[in-house]
Coordinates of C-alpha atoms in Angstrom, one line a residue:
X143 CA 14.0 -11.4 -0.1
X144 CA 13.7 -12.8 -3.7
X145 CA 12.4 -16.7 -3.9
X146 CA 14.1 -18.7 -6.5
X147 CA 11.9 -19.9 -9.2
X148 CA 11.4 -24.1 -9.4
X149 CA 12.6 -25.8 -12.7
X150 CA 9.4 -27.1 -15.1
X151 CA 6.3 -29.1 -13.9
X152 CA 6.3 -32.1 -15.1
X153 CA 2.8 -34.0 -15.5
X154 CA 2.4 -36.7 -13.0
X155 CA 0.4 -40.3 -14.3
X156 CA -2.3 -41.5 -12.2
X157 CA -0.1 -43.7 -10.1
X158 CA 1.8 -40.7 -9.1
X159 CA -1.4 -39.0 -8.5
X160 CA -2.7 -41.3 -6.4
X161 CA 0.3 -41.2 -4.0
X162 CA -0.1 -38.2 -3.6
X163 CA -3.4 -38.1 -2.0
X164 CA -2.0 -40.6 0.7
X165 CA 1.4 -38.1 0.5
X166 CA 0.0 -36.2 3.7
X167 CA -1.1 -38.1 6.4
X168 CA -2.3 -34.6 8.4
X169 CA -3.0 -30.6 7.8
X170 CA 0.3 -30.1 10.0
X171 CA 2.4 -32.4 7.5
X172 CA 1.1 -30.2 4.6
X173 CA 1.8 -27.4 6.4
X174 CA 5.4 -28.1 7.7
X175 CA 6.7 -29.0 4.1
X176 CA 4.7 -26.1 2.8
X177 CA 7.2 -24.0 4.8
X178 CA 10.0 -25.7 4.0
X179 CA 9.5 -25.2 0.2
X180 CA 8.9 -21.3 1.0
X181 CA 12.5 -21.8 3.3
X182 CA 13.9 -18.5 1.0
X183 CA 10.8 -16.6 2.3
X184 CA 11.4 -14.5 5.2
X185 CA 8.4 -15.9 7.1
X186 CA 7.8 -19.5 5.5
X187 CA 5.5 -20.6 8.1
X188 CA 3.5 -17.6 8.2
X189 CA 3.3 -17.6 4.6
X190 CA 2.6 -21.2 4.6
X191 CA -0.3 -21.0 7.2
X192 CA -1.9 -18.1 5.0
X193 CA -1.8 -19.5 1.8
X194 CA -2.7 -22.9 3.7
X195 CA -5.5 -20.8 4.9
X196 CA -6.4 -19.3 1.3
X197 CA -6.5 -22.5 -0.3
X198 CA -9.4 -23.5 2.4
X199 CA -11.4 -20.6 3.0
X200 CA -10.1 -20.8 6.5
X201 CA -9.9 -17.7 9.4
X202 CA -6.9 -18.5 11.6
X203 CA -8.4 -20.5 14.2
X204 CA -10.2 -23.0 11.7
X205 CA -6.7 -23.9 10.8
X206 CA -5.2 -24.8 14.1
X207 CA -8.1 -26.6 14.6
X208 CA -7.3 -28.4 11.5
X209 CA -3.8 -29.1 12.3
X210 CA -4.5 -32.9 13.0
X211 CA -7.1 -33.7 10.5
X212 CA -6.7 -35.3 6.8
X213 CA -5.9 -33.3 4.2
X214 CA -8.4 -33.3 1.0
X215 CA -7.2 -33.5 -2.7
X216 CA -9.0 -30.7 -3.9
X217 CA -7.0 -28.5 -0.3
X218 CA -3.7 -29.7 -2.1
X219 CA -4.4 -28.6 -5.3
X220 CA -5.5 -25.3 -4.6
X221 CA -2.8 -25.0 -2.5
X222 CA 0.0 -26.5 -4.9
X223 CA -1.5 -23.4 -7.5
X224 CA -0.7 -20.6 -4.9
X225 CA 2.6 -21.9 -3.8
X226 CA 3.8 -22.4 -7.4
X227 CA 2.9 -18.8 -8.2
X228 CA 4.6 -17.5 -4.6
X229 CA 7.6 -19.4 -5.7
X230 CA 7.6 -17.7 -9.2
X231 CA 7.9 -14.3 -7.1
X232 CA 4.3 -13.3 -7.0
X233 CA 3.6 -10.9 -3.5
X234 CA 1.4 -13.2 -0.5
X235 CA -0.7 -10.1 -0.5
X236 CA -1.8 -10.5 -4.2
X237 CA -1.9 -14.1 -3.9
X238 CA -4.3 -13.7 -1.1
X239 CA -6.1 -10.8 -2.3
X240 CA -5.5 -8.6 1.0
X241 CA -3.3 -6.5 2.8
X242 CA -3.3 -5.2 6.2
X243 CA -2.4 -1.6 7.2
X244 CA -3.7 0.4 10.1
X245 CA -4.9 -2.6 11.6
X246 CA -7.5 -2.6 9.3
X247 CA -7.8 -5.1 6.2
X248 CA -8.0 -4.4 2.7
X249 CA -8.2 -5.7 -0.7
X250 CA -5.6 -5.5 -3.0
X251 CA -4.8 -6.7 -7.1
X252 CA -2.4 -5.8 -9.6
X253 CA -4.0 -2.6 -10.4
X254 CA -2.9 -1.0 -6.9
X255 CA 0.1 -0.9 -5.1
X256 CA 0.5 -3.0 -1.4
X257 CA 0.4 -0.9 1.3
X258 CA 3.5 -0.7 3.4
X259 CA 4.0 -0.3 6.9
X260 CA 6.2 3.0 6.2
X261 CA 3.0 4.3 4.8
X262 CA 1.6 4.1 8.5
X263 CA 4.1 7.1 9.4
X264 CA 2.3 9.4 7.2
X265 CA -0.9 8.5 9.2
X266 CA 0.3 9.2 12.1
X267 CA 2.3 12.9 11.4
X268 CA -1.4 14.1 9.6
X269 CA -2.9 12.6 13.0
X270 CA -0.4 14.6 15.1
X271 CA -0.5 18.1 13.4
X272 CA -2.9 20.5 14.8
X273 CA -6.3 19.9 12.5
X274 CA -10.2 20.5 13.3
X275 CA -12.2 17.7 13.9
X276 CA -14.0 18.7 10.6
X277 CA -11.6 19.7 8.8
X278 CA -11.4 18.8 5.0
X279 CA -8.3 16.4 4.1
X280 CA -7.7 14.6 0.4
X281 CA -5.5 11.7 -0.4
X282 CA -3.7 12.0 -3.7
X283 CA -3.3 8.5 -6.1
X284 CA -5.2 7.0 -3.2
X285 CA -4.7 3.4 -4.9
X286 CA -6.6 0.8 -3.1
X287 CA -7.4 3.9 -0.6
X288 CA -5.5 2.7 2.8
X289 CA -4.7 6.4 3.8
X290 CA -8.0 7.5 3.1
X291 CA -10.0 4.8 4.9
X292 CA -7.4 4.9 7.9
X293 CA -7.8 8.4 8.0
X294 CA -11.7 8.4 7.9
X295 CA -11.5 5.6 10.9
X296 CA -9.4 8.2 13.2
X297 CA -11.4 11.1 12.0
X298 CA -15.2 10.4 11.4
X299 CA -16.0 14.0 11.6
X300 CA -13.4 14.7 9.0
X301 CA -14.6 15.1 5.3
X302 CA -12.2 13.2 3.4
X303 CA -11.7 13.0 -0.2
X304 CA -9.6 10.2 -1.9
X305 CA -8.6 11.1 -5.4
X306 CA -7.0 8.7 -8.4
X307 CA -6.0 9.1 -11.9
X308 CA -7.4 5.2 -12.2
X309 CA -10.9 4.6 -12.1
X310 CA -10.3 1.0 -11.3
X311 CA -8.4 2.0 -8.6
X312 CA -11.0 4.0 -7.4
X313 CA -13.5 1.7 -7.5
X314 CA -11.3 -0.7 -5.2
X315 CA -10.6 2.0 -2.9
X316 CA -14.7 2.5 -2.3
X317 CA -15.1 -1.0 -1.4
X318 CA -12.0 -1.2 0.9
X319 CA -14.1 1.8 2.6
X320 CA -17.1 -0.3 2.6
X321 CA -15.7 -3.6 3.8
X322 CA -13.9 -1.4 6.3
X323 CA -17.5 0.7 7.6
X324 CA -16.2 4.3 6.5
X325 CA -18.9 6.6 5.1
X326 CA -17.4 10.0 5.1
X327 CA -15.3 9.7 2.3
X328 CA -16.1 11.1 -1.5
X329 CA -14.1 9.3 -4.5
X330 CA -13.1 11.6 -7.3
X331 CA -11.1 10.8 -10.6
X332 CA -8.2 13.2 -10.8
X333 CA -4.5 13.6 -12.1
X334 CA -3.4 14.6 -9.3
X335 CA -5.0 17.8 -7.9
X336 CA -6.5 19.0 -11.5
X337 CA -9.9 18.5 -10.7
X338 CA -9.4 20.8 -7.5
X339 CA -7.6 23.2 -8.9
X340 CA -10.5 23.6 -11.8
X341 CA -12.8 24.2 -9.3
X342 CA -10.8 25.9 -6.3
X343 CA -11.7 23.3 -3.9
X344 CA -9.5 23.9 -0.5
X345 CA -8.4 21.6 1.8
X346 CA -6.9 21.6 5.2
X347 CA -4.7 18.5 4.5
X348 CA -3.3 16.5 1.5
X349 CA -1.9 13.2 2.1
X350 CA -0.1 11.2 -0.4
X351 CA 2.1 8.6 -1.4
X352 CA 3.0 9.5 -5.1
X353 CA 5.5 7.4 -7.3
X354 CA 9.0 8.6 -6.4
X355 CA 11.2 6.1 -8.0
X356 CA 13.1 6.7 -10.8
X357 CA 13.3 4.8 -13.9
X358 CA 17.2 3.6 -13.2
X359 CA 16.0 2.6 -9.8
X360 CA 13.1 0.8 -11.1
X361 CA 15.6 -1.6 -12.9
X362 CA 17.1 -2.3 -9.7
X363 CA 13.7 -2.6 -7.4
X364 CA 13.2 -6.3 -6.3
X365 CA 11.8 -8.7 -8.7
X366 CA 8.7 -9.2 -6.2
X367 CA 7.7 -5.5 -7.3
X368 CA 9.6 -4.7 -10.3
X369 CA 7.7 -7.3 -11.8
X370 CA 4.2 -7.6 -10.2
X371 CA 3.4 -4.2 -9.1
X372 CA 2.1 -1.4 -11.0
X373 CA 4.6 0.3 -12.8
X374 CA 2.8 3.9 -13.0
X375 CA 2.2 3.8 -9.3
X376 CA 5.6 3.4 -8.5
X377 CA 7.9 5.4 -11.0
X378 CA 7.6 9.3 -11.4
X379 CA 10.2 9.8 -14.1
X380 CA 13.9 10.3 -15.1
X381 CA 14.9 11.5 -11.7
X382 CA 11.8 10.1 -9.2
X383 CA 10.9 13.8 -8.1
X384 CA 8.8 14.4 -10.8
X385 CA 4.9 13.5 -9.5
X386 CA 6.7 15.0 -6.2
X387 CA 7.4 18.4 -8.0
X388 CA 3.8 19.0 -9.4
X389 CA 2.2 17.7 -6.2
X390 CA 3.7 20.6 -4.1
X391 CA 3.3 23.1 -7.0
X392 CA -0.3 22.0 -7.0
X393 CA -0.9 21.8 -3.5
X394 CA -0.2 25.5 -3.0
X395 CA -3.5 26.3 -4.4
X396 CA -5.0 23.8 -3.0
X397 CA -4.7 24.3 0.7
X398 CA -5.9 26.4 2.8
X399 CA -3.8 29.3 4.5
X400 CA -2.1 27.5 7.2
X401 CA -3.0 23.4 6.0
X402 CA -0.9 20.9 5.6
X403 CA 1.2 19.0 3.1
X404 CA 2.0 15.4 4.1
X405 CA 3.8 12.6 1.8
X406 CA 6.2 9.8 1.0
X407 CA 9.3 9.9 -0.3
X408 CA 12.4 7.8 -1.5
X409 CA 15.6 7.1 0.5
X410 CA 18.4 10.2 -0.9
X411 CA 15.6 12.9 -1.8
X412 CA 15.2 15.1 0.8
X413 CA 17.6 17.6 -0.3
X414 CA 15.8 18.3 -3.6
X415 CA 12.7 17.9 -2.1
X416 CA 13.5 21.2 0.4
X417 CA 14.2 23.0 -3.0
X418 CA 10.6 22.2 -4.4
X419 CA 8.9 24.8 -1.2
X420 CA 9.0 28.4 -1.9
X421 CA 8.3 31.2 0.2
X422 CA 4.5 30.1 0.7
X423 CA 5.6 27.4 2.8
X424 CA 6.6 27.2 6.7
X425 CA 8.3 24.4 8.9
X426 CA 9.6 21.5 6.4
X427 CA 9.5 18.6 8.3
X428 CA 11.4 15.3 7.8
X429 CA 9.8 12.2 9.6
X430 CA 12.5 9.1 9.6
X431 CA 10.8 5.2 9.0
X432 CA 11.8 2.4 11.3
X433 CA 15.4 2.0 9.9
X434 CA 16.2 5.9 10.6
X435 CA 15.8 6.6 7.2
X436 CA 14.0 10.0 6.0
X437 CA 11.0 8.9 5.0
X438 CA 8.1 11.4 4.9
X439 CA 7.6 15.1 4.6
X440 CA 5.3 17.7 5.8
X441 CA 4.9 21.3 5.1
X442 CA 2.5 24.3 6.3
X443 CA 1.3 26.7 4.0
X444 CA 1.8 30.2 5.8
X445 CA -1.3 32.4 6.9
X446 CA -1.8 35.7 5.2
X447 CA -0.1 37.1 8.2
X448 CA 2.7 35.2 8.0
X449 CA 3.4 35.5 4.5
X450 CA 3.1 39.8 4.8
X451 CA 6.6 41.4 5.3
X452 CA 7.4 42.9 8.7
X453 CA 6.9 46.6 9.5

């Protein structure tokens, strides 16, 4: 849900300021009017307690310890900076610089989209489908790289590759692996699957999450994403199937006979999406997200055997 943005700050003189610092008489005050100017939020208290939690330096249990203690200046400050900007519409997970998925943590900024929960689906279908434990798999626009790292965590013999057309992005996505104590994972800079395709590298699994929305929907997207999250990472084109269309296309000679195509895609695309897989390609799948909606789509590239006519 959208938060309504507050009218203009007006500078306080030191009276006011002074008031202020005797304005909460405990962490649990702060914290319950905190919530009650994030009421439009979905989760004000939640989002109260982390940016509470943000402003400190706190873990979780430092705060309820806190809940009865005064309140510093300097806590109320900070804190005032990050609830202005959540109130303008900025994300909590840019605002706090993290973002779980997998049950794992990772960082996040502007340059990267935030990982969603729906994202976890695509995890699970690669972690379901019939792979080696050393097989190779490669995560395409791997942003801050929570496929990848997820992926390595539930595979550590797997070689995984996680490539990005953003170096910066890249760059994040190796420390999220770091912070996160993943080691077999390689980082390459790619537009998609060009630096694979130069060099006939094969895998038996590429993951993705590509842009899919169009530039009409992007006008319509929340105001949270529309106008904090990266743009390129989320819109593929005029119709929203164009990353989708070269990623198959590419994929074909990037697999291995009988690997695995596994991605996102947007509400309403399935049916063009089918169209995209010629002959090469076995067993279209359509996983549905937590609402029932379709939500992501896997593919097998046929064997040699299967792909020779019969007789």
């Amino acid at each position: 849900m959208s938060i309504s943005r507050p009218g203009p700050w007006k500078k306080k003189n030191r009276g006011c300021r002074r008031k202020n610092k005797l304005k909460y008489k405990s962490l649990e005050q702060l914290f319950r009017q905190t919530a009650s100017r994030l009421s439009l939020s979905s989760c004000p208290f939640l989002e109260a307690r982390l940016l509470i939690q943000k402003a400190a330096g706190w873990d979780e249990s430092e705060f309820f310890r806190q809940l009865d203690s005064p309140v510093r200046p300097v806590l109320v400050r900070k804190l005032e900076t990050l609830v202005r900007r959540r109130l303008s519409g900025w994300p909590v997970a840019y605002l706090l610089g993290r973002k779980e998925f997998w049950s794992l943590e990772f960082k996040v900024n502007r340059l990267v989209l935030i990982p969603r929960p729906e994202t976890e689906l695509v995890v699970e279908k690669v972690l379901s489908l019939p792979l080696p434990d050393e097989c190779r798999l490669l995560d395409v626009g791997t942003g801050c790289g929570n496929l990848a790292v997820a992926l390595a965590r539930e595979k550590p013999l797997a070689r995984v590759v996680a490539a990005d057309i953003s170096r910066r992005a890249l760059k994040l996505a190796a420390e999220n692996a770091r912070k996160n104590r993943v080691k077999n994972i390689t980082f390459v800079h790619s537009d998609l699957l060009e630096y694979f395709i130069k060099r006939k590298l094969q895998f038996e699994a590429i993951v993705s999450n590509p842009p899919y929305v169009s530039e009409s929907d992007w006008e319509k997207l929340d105001p949270p994403v529309r106008d904090f999250e990266p743009k390129r990472a989320l819109v593929a084109g005029p119709t929203g199937l164009e990353i989708i269309a070269r990623l198959v296309s590419q994929a074909d000679r990037c697999l291995r006979p009988g690997g695995f195509l596994v991605f996102e895609f947007g509400a309403g695309q399935e049916k063009e999406i089918f169209k995209l897989f010629g002959p090469g390609w076995s067993r279209p799948e359509i996983t549905k997200d937590y609402s029932g909606q379709p939500r992501v789509m896997s593919a097998r590239k046929t064997t040699e055997s299967e792909s020779r006519p019969a007789g």
